[in-house]
Structure formats: structure tokens, C-alpha cells
PDB file of C-alpha atoms in Angstrom:
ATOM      1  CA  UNK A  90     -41.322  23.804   5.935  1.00 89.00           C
ATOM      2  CA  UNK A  91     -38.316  23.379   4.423  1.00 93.00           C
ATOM      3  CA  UNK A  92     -36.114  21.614   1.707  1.00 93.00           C
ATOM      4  CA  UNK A  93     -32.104  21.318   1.279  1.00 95.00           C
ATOM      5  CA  UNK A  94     -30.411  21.902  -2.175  1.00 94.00           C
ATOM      6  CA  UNK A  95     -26.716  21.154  -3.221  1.00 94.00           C
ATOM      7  CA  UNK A  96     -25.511  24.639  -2.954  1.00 93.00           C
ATOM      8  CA  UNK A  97     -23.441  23.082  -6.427  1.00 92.00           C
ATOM      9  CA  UNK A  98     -26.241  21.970  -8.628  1.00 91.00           C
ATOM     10  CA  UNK A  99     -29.402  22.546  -7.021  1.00 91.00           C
ATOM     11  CA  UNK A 100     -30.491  19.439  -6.729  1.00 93.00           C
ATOM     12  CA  UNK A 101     -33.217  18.520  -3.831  1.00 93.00           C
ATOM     13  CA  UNK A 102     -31.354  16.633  -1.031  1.00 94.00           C
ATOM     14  CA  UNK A 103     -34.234  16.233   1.276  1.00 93.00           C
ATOM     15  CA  UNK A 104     -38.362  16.239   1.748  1.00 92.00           C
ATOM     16  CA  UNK A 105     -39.949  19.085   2.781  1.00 92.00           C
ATOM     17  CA  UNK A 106     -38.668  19.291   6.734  1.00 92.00           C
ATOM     18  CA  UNK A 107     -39.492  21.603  10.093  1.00 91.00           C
ATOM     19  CA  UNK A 108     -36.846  23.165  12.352  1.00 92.00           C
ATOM     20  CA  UNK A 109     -37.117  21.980  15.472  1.00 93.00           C
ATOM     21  CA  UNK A 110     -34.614  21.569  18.904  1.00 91.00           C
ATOM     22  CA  UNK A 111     -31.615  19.299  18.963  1.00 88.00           C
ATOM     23  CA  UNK A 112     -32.639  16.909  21.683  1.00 85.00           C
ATOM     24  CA  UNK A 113     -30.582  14.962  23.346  1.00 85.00           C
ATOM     25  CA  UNK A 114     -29.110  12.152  22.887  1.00 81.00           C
ATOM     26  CA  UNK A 115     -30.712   9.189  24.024  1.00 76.00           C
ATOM     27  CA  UNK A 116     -29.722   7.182  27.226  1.00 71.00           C
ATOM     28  CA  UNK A 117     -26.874   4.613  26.482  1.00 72.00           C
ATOM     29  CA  UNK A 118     -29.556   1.704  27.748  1.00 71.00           C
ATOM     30  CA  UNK A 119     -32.048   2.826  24.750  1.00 70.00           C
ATOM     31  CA  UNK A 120     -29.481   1.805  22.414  1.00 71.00           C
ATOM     32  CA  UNK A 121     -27.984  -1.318  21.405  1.00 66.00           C
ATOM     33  CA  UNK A 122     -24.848  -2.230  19.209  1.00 66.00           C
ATOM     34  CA  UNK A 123     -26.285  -5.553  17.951  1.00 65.00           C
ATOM     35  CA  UNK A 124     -29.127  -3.685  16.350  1.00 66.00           C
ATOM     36  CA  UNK A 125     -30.200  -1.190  14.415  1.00 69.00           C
ATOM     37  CA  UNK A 126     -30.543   1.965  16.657  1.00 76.00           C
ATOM     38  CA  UNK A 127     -33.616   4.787  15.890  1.00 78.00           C
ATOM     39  CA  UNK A 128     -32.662   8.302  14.426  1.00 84.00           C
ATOM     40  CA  UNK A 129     -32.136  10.951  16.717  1.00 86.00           C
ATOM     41  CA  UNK A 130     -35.094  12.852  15.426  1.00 88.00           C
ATOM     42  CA  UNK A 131     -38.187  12.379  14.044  1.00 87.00           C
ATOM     43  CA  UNK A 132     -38.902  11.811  10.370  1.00 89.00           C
ATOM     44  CA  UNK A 133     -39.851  15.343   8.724  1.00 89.00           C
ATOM     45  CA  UNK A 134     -37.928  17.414  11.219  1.00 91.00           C
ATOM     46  CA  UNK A 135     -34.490  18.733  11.137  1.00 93.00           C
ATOM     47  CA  UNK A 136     -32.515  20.396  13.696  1.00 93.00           C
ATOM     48  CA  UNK A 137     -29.220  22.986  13.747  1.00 93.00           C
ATOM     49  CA  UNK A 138     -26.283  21.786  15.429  1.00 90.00           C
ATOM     50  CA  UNK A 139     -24.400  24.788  16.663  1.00 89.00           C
ATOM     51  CA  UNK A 140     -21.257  22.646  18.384  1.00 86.00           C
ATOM     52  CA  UNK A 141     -18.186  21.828  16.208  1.00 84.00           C
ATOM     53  CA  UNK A 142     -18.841  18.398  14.895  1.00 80.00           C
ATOM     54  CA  UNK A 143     -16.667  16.326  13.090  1.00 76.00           C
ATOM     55  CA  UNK A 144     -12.482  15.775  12.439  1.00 80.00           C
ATOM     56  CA  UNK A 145     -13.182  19.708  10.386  1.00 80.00           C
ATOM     57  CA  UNK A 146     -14.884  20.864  13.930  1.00 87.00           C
ATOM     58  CA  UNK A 147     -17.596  22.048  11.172  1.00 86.00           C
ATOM     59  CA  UNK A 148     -20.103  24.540  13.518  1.00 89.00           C
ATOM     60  CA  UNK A 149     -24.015  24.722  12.562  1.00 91.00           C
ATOM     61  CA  UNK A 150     -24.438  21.333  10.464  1.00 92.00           C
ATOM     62  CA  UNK A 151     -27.979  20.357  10.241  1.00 94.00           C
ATOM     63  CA  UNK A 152     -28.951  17.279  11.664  1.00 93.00           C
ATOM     64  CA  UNK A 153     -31.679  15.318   9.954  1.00 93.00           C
ATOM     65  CA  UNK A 154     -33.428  11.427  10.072  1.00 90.00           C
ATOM     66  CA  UNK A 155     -31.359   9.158   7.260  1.00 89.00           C
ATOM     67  CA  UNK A 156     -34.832   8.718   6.158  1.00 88.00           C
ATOM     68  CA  UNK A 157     -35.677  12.289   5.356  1.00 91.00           C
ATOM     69  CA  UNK A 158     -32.613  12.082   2.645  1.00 92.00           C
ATOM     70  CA  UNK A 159     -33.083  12.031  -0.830  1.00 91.00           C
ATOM     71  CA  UNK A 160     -30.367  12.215  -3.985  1.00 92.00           C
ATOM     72  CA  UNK A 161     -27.781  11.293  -2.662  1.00 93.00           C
ATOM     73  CA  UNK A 162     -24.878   8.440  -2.223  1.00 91.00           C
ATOM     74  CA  UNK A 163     -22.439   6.940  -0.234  1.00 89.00           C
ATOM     75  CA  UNK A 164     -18.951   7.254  -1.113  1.00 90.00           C
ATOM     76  CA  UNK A 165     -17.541   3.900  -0.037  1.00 85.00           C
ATOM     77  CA  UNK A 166     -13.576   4.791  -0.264  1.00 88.00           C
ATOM     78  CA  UNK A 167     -14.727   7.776   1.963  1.00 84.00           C
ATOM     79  CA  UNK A 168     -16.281   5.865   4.768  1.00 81.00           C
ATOM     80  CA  UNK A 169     -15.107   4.923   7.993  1.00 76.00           C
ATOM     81  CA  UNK A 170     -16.629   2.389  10.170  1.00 73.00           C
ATOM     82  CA  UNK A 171     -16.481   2.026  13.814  1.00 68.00           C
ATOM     83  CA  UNK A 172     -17.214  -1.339  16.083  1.00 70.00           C
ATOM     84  CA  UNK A 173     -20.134  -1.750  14.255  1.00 65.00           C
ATOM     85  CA  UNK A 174     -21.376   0.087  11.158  1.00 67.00           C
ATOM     86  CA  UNK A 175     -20.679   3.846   9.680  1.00 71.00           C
ATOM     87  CA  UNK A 176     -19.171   7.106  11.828  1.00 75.00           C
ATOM     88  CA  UNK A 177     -20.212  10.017  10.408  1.00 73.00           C
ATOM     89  CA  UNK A 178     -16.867  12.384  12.097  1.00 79.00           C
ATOM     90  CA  UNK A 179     -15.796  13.228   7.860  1.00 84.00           C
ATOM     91  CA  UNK A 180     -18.184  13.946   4.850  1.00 89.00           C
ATOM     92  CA  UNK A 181     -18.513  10.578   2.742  1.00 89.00           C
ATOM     93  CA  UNK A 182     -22.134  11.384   1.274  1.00 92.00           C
ATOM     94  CA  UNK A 183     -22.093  12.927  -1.655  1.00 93.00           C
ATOM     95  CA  UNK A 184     -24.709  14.578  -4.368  1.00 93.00           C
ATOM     96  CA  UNK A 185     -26.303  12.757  -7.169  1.00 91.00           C
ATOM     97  CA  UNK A 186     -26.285  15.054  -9.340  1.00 89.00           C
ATOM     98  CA  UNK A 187     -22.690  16.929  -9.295  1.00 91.00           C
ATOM     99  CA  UNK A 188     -21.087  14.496  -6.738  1.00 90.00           C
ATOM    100  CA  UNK A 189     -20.306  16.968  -4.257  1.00 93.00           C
ATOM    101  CA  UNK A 190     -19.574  15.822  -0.220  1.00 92.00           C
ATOM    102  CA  UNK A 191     -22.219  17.249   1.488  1.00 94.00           C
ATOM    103  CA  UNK A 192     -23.191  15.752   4.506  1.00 93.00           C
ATOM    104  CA  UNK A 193     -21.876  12.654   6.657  1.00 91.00           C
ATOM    105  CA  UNK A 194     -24.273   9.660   8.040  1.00 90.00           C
ATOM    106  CA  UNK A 195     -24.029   7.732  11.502  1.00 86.00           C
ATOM    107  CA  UNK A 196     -25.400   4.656  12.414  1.00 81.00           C
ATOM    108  CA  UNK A 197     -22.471   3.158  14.280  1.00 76.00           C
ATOM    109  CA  UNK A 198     -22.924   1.093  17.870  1.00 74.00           C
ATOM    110  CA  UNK A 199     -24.961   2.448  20.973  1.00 75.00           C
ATOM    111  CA  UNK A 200     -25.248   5.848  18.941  1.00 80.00           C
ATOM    112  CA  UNK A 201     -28.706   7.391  17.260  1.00 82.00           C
ATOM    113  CA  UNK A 202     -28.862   7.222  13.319  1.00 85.00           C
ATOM    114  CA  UNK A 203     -28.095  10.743  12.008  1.00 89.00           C
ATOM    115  CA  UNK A 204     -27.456  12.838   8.930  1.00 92.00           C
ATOM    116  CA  UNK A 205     -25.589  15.653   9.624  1.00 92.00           C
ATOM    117  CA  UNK A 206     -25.089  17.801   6.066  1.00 95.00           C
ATOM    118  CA  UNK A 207     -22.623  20.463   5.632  1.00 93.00           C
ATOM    119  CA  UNK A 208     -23.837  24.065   6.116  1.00 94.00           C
ATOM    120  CA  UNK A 209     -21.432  25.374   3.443  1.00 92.00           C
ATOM    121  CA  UNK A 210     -22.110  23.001   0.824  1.00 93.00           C
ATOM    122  CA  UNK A 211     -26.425  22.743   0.981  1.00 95.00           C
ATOM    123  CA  UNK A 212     -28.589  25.659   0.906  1.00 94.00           C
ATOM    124  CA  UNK A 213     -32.159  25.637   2.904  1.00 93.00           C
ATOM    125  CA  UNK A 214     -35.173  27.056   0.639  1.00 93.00           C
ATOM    126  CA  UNK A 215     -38.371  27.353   2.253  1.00 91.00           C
ATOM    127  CA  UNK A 216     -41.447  24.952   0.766  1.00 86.00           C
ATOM    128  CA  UNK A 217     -45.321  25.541   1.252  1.00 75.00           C
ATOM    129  CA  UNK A 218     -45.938  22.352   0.506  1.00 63.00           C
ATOM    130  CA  UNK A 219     -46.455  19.109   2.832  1.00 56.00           C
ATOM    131  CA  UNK A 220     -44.585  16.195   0.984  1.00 51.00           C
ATOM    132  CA  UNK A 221     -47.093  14.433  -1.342  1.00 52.00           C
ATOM    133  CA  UNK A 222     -48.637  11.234  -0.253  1.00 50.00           C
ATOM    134  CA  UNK A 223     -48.656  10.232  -3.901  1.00 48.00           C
ATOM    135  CA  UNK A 224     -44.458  10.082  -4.027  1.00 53.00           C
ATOM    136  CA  UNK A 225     -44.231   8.308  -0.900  1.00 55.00           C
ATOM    137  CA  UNK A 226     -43.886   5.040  -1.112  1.00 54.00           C
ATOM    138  CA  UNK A 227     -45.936   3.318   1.289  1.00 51.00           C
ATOM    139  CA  UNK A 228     -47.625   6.419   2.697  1.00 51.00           C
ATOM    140  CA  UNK A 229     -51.012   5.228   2.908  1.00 50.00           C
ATOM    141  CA  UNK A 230     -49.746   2.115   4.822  1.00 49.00           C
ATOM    142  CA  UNK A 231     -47.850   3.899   7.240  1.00 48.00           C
ATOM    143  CA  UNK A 232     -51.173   5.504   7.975  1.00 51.00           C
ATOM    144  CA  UNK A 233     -52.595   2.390   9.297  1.00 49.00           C
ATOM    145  CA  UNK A 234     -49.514   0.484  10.485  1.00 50.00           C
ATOM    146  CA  UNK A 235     -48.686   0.107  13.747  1.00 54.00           C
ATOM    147  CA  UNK A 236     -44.988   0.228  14.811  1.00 53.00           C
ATOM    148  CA  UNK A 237     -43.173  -2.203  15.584  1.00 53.00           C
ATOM    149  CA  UNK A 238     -42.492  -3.032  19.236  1.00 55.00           C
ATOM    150  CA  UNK A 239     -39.568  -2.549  20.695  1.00 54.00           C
ATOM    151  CA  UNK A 240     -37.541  -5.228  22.082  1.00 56.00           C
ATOM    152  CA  UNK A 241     -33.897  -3.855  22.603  1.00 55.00           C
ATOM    153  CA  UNK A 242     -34.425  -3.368  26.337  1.00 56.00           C
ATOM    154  CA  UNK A 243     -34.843  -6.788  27.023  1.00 55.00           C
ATOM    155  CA  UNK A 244     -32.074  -8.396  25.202  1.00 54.00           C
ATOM    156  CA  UNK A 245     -32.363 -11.466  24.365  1.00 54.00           C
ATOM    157  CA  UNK A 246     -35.401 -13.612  24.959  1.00 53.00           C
ATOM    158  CA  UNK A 247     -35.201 -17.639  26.077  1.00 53.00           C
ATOM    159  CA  UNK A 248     -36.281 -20.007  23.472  1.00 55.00           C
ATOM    160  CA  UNK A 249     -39.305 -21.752  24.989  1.00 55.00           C
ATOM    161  CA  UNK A 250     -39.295 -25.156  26.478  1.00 58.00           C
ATOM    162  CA  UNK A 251     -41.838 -28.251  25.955  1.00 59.00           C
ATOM    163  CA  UNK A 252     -42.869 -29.388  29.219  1.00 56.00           C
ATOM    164  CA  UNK A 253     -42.258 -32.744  30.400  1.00 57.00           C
ATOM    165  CA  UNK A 254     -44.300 -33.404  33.177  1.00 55.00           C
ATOM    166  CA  UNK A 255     -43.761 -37.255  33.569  1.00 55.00           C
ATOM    167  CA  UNK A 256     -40.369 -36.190  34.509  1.00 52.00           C
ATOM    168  CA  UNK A 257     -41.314 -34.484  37.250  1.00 53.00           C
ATOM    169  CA  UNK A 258     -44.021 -36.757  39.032  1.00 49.00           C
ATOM    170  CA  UNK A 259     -41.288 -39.764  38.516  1.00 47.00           C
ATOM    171  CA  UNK A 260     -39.210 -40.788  41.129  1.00 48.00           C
ATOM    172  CA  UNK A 261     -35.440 -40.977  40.423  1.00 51.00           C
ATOM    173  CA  UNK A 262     -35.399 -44.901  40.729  1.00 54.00           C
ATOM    174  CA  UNK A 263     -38.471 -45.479  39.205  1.00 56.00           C
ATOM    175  CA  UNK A 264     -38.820 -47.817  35.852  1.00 60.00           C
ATOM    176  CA  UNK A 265     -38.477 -46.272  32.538  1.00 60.00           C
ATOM    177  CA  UNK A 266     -36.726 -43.210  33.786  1.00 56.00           C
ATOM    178  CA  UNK A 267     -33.372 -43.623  31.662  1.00 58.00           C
ATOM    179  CA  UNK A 268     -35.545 -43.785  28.825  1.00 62.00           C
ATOM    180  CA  UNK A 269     -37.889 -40.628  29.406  1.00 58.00           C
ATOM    181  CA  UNK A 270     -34.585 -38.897  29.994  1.00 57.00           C
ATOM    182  CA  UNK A 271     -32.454 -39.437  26.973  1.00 57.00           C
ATOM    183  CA  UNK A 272     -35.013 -39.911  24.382  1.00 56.00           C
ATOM    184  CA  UNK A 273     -35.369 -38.842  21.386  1.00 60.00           C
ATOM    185  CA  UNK A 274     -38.449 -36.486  20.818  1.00 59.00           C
ATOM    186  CA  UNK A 275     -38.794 -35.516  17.128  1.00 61.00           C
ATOM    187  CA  UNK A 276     -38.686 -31.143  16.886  1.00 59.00           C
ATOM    188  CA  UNK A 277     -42.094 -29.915  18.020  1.00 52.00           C
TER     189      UNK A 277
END
């Protein structure tokens, strides 16, 4: 396990986080740009992004859930937005503590949620400790909650209808059928 640091001021930028792979990203019909999409990766993981990334073509960022994140804050005359919400191609998160850019977020349109801080400007120090239940927040609910489900691969879903079975038993020239047609049923 490990934890980031400001390479500036030391302060801790993340919870305690494993290395694992980079996986791919996920298939364009997983996503959605009229919600919020998942992070890439898992909370409490992290992974090492050897490819030049960003407008500075920045090689070996490390790649981490927006969730994982801790002291930090968005620069707002810094960020750029897409279609939708926040591109992460230029540092605009910067450090609490000394106010430092060190790592960019995305959470733009039919892309995976991602931090991505800035080799150069955060230091890794290794941790033997799991993160403590007792700082957080909601940890013992998460333990017992189950997730939500996911709807984005259905789109949207049809607003249900009240039957109206005299309707379809009545003839067209039957008695009464103007009426049954365009009245006025108060909201069910």
C-alpha cells in the first residue's frame, strides 16, 4: 500500500492505495454523456500510465479513482470543459496546502472518471496501514449497502400507462365513447 504526497509540502494527497494494471478503457456503450460515468478503476487502487498524456505529453502519470483523492482543489480559471463536464488534457488540481498543480481530473462525456496526478510534482511513500474505518465516512454503511443498479444501458425507460380497458371492449360507435375518450381523469 501506498500514499501520494505533494512533492512541495508534503501534504497527503490520497488514501492508502495498491498498484495495479491500467485496464482498459471501457466500451463506448458502458458509458453515457447524460450521466455520470464510473471511474476507470477501482476505489483503493492506482495504476501507472506509461503513454504521454495530456497537451505537456507528460509520460508515467498515475491514474487513480476521483474518490481515492484527498487535499486537494479545483482551480476553476484552470479548467476546461468539454461537451459535458471537466477534461483533464492540463493540470487544474492543485494542493491544499502549498497550492501547487499536481494532477488533472476527467469526468467529461462517454469517458471513465479519472485522476491522473503529475509524476514530477507528487511523491509515492509506501503505508502499512489499511485506511481506517474510523475516518471514513460512511464505511460501515458501505459494508452493508448494496450498489446501486445500473441503468445506463437501457436509456431511458417509458413512463407507465393506466389501463383503460372500457376503451378497448367498446365499439367505435357505441354510446358514451366521446366521453370515455376525452375525459378528464384526475393524476393517479
Amino acid at each position: 500500500m501506498e500514499r501520494f504526497r505533494c512533492a512541495s509540502c508534503g501534504i497527503t494527497l490520497s488514501v492508502p492505495v495498491r498498484l495495479v494494471e491500467l485496464p482498459a478503457e471501457p466500451h463506448w456503450s458502458l458509458l453515457d454523456c447524460h450521466h455520470v460515468n464510473p471511474p476507470l478503476l477501482d476505489p483503493g487502487t492506482y495504476a501507472i500510465d506509461e503513454a504521454a498524456y495530456g497537451s505537456d505529453q507528460v509520460l508515467g502519470t498515475f491514474v487513480l479513482s476521483p474518490g481515492d483523492v484527498r487535499g486537494t482543489r479545483f482551480v476553476p480559471e484552470l479548467v476546461r470543459t468539454g461537451c459535458w463536464s471537466a477534461v483533464g488534457w492540463d493540470p487544474w488540481v492543485a494542493c491544499e496546502g502549498c497550492g501547487a498543480l499536481v494532477a488533472s481530473r476527467t469526468d467529461d462525456c462517454d469517458v471513465a472518471q479519472e485522476t491522473r496526478f503529475y509524476p514530477a510534482m507528487v511523491d509515492r511513500v509506501a503505508c502499512d496501514d489499511e485506511s481506517d474505518p474510523a475516518t471514513v465516512p460512511f464505511a460501515l454503511i458501505a459494508d452493508w449497502d448494496s450498489p446501486a443498479p445500473d441503468t445506463r444501458q437501457h436509456g431511458r425507460v417509458p413512463k407507465p400507462t393506466r389501463p383503460r380497458p372500457e376503451l378497448v371492449a367498446t365499439r367505435w360507435g357505441g354510446r358514451g365513447l366521446k366521453e370515455h375518450l376525452f375525459r378528464d381523469d384526475p393524476p393517479a
